[in-house]
CSV table of C-alpha atoms in Angstrom, one decimal:
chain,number,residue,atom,x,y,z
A,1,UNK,CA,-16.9,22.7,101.1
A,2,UNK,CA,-15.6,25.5,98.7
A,3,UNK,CA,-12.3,26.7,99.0
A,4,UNK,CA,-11.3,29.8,97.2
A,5,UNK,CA,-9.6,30.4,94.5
A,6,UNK,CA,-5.9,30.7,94.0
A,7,UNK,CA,-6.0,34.7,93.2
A,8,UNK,CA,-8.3,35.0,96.1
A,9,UNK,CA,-6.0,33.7,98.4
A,10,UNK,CA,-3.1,35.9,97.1
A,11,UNK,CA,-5.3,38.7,97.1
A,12,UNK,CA,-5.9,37.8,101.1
A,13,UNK,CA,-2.0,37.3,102.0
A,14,UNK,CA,-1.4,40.7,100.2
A,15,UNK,CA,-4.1,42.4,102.1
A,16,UNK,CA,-3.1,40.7,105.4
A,17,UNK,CA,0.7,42.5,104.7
A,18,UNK,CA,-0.5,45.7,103.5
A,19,UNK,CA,-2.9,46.7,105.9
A,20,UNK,CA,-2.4,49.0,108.7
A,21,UNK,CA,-3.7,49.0,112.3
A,22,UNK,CA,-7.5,50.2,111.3
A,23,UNK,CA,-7.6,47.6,108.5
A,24,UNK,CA,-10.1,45.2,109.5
A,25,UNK,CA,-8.1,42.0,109.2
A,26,UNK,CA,-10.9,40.7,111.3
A,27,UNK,CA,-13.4,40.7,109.2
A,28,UNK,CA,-12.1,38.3,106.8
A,29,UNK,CA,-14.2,35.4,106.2
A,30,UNK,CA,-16.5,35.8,108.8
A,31,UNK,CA,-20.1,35.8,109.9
A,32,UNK,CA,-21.0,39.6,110.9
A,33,UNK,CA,-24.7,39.6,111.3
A,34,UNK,CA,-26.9,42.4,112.3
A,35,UNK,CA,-26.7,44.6,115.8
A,36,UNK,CA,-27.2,42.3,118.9
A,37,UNK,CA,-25.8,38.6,116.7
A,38,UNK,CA,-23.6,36.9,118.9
A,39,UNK,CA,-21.8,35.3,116.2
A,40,UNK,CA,-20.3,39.2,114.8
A,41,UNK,CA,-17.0,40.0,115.5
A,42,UNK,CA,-16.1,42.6,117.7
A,43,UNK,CA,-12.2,43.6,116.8
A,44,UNK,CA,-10.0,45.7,119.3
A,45,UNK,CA,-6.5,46.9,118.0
A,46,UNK,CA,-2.7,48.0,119.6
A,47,UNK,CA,0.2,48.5,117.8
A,48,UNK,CA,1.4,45.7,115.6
A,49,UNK,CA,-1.4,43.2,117.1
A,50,UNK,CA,-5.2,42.9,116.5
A,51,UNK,CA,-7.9,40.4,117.7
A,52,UNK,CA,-11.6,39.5,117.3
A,53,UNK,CA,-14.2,38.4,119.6
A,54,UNK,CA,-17.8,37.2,119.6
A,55,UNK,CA,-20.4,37.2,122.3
A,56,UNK,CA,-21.4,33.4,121.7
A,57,UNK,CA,-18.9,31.6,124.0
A,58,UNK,CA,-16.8,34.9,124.6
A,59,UNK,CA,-14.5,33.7,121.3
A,60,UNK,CA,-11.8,34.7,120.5
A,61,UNK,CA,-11.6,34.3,116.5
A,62,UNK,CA,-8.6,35.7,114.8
A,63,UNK,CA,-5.5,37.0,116.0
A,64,UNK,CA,-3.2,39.0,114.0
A,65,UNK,CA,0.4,39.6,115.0
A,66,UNK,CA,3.8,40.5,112.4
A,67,UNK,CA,6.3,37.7,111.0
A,68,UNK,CA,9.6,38.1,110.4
A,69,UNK,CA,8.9,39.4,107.3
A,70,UNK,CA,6.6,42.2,108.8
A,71,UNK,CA,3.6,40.0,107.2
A,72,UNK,CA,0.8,40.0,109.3
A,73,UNK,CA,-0.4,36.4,110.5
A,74,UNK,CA,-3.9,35.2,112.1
A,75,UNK,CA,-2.1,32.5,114.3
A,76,UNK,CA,-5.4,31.3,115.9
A,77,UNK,CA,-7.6,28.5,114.5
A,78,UNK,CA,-11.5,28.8,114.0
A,79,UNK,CA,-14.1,28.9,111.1
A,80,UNK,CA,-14.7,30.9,108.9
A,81,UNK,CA,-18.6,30.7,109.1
A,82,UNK,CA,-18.9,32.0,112.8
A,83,UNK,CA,-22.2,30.1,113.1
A,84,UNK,CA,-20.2,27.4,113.5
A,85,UNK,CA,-18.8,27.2,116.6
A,86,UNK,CA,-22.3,26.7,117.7
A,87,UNK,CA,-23.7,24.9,114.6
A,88,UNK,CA,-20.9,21.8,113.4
A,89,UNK,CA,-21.4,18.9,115.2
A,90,UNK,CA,-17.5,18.4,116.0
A,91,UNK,CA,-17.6,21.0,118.3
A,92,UNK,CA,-13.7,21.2,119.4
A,93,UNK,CA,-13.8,24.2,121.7
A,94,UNK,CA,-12.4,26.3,119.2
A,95,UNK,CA,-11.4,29.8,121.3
A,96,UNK,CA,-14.3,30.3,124.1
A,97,UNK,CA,-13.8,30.7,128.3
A,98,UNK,CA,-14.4,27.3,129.2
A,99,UNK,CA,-16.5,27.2,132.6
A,100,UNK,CA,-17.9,26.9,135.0
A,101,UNK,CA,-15.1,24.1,135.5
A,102,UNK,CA,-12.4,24.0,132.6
A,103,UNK,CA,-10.8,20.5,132.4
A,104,UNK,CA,-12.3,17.2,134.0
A,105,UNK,CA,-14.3,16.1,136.7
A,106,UNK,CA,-14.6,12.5,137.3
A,107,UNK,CA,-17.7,10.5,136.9
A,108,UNK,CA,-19.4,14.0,136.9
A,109,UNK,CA,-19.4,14.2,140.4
A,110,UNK,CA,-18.4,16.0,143.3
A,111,UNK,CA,-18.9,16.6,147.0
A,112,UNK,CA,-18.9,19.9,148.7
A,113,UNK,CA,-20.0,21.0,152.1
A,114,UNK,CA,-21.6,17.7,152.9
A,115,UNK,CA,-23.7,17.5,149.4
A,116,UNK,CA,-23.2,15.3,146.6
A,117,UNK,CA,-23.5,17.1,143.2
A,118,UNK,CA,-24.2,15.4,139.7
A,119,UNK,CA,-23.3,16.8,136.5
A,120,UNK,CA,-23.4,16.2,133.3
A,121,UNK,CA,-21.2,13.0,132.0
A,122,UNK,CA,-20.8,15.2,128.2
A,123,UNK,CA,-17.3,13.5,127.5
A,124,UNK,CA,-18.1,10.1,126.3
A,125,UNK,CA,-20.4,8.7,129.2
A,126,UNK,CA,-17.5,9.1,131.5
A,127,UNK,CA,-16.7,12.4,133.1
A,128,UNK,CA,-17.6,16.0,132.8
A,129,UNK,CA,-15.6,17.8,130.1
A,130,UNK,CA,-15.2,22.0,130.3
A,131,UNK,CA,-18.4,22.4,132.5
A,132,UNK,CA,-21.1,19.9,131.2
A,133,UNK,CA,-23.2,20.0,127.9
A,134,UNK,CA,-23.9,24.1,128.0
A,135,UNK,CA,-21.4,25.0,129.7
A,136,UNK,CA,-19.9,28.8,129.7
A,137,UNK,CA,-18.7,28.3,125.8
A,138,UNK,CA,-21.7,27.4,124.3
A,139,UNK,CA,-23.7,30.2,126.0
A,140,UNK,CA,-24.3,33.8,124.5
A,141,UNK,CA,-22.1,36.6,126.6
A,142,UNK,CA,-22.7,40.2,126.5
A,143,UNK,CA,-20.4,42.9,126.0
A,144,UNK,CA,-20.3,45.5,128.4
A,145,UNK,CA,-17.3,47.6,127.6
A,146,UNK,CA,-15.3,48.2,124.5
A,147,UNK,CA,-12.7,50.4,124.1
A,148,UNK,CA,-10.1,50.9,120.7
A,149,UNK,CA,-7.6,48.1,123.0
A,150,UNK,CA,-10.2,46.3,125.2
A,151,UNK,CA,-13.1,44.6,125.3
A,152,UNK,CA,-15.3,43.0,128.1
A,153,UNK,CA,-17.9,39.8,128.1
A,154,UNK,CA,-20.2,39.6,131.1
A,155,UNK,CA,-22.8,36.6,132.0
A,156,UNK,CA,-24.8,35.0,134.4
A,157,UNK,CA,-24.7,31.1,135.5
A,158,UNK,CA,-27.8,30.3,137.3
A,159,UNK,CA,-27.9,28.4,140.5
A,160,UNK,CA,-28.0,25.2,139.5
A,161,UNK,CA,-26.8,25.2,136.1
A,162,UNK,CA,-25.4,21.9,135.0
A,163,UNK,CA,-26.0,21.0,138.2
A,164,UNK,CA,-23.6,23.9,139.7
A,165,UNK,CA,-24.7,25.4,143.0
A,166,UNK,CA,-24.7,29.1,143.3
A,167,UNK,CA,-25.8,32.0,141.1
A,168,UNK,CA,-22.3,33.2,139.5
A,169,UNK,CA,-21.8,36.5,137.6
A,170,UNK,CA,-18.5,36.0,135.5
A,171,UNK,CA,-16.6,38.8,133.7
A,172,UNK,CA,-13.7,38.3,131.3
A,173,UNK,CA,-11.9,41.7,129.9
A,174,UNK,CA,-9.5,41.1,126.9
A,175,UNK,CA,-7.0,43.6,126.2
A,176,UNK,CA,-4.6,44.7,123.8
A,177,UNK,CA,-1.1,46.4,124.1
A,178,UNK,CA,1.4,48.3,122.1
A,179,UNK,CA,3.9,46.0,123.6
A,180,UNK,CA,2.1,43.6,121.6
A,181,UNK,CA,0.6,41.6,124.6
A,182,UNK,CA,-2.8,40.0,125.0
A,183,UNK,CA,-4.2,40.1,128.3
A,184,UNK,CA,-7.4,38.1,129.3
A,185,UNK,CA,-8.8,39.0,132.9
A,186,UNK,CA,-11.0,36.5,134.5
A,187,UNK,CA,-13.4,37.8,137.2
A,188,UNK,CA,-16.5,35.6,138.9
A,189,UNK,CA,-18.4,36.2,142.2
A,190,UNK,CA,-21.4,33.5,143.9
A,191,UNK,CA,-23.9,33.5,146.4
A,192,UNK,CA,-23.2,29.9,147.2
A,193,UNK,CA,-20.3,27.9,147.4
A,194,UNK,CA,-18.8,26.2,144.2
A,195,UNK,CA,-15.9,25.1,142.0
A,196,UNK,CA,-15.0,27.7,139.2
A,197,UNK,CA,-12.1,27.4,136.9
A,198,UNK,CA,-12.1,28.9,134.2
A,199,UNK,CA,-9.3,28.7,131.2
A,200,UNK,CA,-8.9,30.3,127.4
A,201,UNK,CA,-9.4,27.3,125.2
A,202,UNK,CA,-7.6,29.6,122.6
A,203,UNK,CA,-6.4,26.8,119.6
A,204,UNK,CA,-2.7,28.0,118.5
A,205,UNK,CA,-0.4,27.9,115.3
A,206,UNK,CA,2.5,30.1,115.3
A,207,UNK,CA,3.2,29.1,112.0
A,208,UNK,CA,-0.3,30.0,110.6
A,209,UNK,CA,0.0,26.8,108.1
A,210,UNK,CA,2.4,29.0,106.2
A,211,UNK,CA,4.8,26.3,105.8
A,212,UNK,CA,3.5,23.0,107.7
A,213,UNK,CA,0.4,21.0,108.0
A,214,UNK,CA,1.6,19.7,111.8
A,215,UNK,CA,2.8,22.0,114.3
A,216,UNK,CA,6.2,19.4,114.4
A,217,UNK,CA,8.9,22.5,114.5
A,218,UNK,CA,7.3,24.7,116.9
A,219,UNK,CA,9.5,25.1,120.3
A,220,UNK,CA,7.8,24.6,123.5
A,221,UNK,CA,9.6,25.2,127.2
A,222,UNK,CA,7.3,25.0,130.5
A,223,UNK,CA,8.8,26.2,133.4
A,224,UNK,CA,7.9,22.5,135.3
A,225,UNK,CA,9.6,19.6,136.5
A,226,UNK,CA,6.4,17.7,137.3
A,227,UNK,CA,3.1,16.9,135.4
A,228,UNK,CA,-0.4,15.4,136.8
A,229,UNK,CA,-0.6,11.8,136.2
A,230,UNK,CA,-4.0,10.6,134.6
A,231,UNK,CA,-5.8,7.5,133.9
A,232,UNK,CA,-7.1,6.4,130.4
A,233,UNK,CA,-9.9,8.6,131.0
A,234,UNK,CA,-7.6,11.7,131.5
A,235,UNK,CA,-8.6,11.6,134.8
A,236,UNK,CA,-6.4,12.7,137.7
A,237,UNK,CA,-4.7,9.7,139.8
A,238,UNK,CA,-3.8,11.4,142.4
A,239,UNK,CA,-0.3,11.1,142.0
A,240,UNK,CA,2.2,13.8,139.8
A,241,UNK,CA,4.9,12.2,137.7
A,242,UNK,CA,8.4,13.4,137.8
A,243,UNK,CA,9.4,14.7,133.9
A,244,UNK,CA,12.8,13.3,134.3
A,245,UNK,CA,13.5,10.7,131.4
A,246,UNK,CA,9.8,11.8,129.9
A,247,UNK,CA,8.5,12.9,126.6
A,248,UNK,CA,7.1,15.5,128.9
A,249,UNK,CA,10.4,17.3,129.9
A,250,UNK,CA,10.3,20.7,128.3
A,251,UNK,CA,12.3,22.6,131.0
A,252,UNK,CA,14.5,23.2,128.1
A,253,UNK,CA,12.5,24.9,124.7
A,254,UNK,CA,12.6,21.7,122.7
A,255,UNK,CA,10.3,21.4,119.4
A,256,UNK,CA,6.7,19.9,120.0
A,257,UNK,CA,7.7,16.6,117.4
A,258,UNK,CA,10.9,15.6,118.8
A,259,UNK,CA,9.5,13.3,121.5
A,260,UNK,CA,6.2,13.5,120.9
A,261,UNK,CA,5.3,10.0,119.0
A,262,UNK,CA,7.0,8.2,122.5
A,263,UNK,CA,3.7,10.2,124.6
A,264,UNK,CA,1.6,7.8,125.3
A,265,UNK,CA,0.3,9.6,128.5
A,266,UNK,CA,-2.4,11.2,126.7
A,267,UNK,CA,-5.3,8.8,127.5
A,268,UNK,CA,-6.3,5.1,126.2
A,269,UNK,CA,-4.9,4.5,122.3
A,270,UNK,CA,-3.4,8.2,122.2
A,271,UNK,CA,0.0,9.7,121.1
A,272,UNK,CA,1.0,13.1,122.0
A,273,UNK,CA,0.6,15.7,124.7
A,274,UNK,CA,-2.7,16.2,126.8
A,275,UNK,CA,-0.9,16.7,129.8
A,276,UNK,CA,-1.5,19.0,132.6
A,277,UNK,CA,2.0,20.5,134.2
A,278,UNK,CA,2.8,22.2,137.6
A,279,UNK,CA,4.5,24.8,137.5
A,280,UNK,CA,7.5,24.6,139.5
A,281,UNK,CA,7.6,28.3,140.4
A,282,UNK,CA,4.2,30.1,139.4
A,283,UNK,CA,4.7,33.8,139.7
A,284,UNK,CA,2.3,36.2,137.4
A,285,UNK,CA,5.8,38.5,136.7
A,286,UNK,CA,7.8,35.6,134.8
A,287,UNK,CA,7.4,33.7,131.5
A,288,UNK,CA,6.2,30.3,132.8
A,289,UNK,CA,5.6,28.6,128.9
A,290,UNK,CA,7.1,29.9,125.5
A,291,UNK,CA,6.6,29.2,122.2
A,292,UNK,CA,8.1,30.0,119.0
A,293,UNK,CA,7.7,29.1,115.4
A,294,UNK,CA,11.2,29.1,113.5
A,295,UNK,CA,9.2,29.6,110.2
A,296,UNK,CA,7.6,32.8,110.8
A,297,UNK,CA,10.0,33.6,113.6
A,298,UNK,CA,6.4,34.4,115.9
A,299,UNK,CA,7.0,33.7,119.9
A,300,UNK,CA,4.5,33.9,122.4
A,301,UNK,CA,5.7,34.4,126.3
A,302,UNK,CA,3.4,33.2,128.5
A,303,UNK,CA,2.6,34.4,132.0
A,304,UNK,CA,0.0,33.7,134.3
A,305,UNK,CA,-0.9,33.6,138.1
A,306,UNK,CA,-2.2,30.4,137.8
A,307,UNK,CA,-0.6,26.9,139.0
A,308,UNK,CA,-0.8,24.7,135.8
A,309,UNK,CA,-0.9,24.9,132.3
A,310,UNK,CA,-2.2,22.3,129.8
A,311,UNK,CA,-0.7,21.6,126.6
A,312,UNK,CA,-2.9,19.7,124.1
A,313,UNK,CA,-1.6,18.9,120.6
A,314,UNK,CA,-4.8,18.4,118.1
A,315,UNK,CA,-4.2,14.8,119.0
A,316,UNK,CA,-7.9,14.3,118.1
A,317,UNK,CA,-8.1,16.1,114.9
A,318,UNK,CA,-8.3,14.2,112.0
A,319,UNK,CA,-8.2,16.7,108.7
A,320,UNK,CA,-11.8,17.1,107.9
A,321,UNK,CA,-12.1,20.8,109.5
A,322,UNK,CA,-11.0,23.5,106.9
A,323,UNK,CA,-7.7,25.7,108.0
A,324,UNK,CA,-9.6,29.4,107.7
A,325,UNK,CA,-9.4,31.2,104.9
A,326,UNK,CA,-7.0,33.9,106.6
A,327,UNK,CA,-4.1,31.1,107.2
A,328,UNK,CA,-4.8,29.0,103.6
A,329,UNK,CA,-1.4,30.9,102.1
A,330,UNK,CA,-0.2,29.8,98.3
A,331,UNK,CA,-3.4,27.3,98.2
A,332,UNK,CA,-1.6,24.9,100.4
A,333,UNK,CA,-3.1,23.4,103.4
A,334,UNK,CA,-6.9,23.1,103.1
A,335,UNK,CA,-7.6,21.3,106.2
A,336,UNK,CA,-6.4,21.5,110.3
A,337,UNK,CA,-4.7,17.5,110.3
A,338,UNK,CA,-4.0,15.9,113.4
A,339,UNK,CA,-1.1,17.2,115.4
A,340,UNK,CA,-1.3,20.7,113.2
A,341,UNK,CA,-2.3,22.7,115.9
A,342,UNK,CA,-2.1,23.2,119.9
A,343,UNK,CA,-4.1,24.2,123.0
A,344,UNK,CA,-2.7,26.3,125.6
A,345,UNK,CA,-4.8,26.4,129.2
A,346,UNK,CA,-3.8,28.1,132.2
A,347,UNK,CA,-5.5,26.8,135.0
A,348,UNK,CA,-5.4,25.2,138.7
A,349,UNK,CA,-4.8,21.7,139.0
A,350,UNK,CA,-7.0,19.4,136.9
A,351,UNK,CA,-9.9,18.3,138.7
A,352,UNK,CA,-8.8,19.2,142.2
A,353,UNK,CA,-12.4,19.2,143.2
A,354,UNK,CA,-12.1,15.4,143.7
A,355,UNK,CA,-8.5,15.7,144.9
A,356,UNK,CA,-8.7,17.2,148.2
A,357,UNK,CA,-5.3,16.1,149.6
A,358,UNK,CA,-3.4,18.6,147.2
A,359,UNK,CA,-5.3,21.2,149.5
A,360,UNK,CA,-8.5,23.7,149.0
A,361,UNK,CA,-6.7,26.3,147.0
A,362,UNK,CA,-6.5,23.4,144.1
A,363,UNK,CA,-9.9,22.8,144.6
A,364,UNK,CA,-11.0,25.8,142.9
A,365,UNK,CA,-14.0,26.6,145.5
A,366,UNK,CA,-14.8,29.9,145.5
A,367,UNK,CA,-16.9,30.7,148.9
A,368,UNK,CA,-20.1,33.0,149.0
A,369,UNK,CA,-19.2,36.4,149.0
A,370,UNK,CA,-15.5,35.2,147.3
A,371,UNK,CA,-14.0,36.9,144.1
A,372,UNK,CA,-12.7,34.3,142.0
A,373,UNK,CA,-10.1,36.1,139.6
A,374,UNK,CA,-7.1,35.1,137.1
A,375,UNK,CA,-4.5,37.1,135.0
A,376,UNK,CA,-3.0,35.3,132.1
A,377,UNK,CA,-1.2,37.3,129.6
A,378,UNK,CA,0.8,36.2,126.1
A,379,UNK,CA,3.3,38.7,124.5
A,380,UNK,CA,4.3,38.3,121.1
A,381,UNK,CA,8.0,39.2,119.6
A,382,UNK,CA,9.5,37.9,116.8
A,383,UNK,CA,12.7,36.0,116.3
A,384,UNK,CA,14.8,36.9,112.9
């Protein structure tokens, strides 16, 4: 893997501080491609914050918001080579809609109206991970509106796609404010009954590796008191666990290193967070998870009208995939290591397809002739 030079990356942070709104901080080592490539990037711009998007898995692949110091900083991970987030064999989700079920189902299975349905068993042999082998990230969208703030994916899920019933049409708009806010509205319809959830798998670092190779300092509150206890597997229980006493109490913003080598609760052999909390009270019009990094002084409110939100902490990552070139400042970091980054997923409760006692709206069956929709949105301020 090359890395670039020293006075290249200077020449990158200097850009990245200089440049106003119609710069074209997006295109920085990309993959642009002709007309019609799903892998170029599509960039839509507000005041003070700017973001890029590909039609293969509806990416999102750099966001650009101010530091403290006024210094533009792409605070999402990805690669530089936009080929691949189809192409490298790691395949970590980096930034697509995750569908047609984000999250886990158990053994691949599950039973609605009277019919058993098998899916694919993608995560290890043992359970369905973020919709089976193709599911909704590895599949090309199409863009069917762009405006200077917005932008909108549209695709179609065949009946019986990874062994989904139903014929679903899904639309995701993502849109830009001068309030600095990034808005992502999620939109499905089918003519049969089935389980959509769908969930942002953006990867964050509010830092942008500008001062850290893990993601230690960051400050974390969700607005829960209890989170979904899983098995080894990361599979549901059944049962929620109280946060009381637990690594996993962040009612109170609390930096993501301070507890987290006493998580063990994030499957078999694991340390961190892959946790899945319930919001205690889930309102689209409040904050329900913050974060902020002290070193660039970047915060991110987040609000949804879902019921959960996931926190994963690059556990898994192990420093062989290269930090972008847009976030390799001073020739420091060269590669993501484990616990340097964090994934943020709004979403219904974790497999509630196979958990029918917490009640059908945590199922996430959308009926024939339902709309499934969701509104998550993340504004950014800064902290001096």
């Amino acid at each position: 893997m090359k890395f670039v030079s020293l006075a290249m990356l200077a020449s990158l942070a200097a850009s990245a501080l200089a440049l106003p709104a119609h710069h074209g901080r997006g295109h920085h080592g990309g993959h642009h491609g002709h007309q019609g490539d799903v892998y170029k990037k599509h960039t839509i711009r507000a005041k003070g914050i700017e973001a890029s998007f590909m039609e293969y898995g509806a990416i999102i692949t750099n966001l650009w918001v101010k530091d403290k110091t006024d210094t533009y900083r792409d605070i999402v991970l990805g690669w530089d080579d936009t080929t691949q987030y189809n192409l490298n064999a790691q395949h970590p989700y980096f930034g697509p809609i995750v569908g047609r079920y984000a999250n886990r189902i158990k053994n691949g299975t599950f039973t609605l109206d009277n019919q058993t349905y098998h899916i694919p068993l993608n995560e290890k042999g043992f359970d369905t991970l973020h919709g089976g082998d193709v599911g909704f990230d590895r599949r090309n969208w199409t863009v069917v509106d762009k405006a200077d703030h917005s932008i909108t994916f549209a695709m179609h899920s065949p009946d019986g796609d990874q062994g989904f019933p139903g014929n679903v049409d899904v639309k995701v708009k993502y849109t830009l404010t001068d309030d600095q806010e990034w808005a992502v509205d999620y939109e499905a319809t089918t003519d049969k009954d089935t389980p959509i959830m769908l969930s942002a798998h953006t990867y964050w670092n509010l830092d942008a590796f500008t001062t850290s190779d893990t993601a230690f300092d960051q400050v974390v509150q969700i607005k829960a008191d209890k989170y979904i206890d899983t098995d080894g597997y990361l599979i549901p229980t059944g049962d929620f666990v109280n946060v009381d006493g637990t690594p996993q109490d962040f009612r109170l913003p609390k930096a993501i290193g301070k507890d987290l080598h006493q998580s063990k609760s994030c499957g078999d052999n694991c340390t961190g967070y892959d946790n899945a909390w319930v919001l205690s009270h889930p309102s689209p019009d409040e904050p329900q998870m913050s974060v902020y990094a002290p070193s660039t002084g970047i915060a991110v409110d987040i609000t949804t009208d879902q019921v959960a939100m996931q926190l994963y902490t690059c556990n898994g990552l192990d420093g062989t995939i290269p930090v972008k070139k847009t976030q390799t400042y001073h020739g420091k970091q060269q590669f993501v290591q484990q616990y340097g980054c964090y994934v943020i997923e709004a979403e219904n409760y974790i497999d509630g397809i196979n958990n029918p006692q917490w009640g059908e709206e945590h199922t996430g069956i959308v009926r024939k002739g339902e709309t499934y929709t969701q509104h998550t949105k993340y504004h950014f301020s800064v902290k001096k």
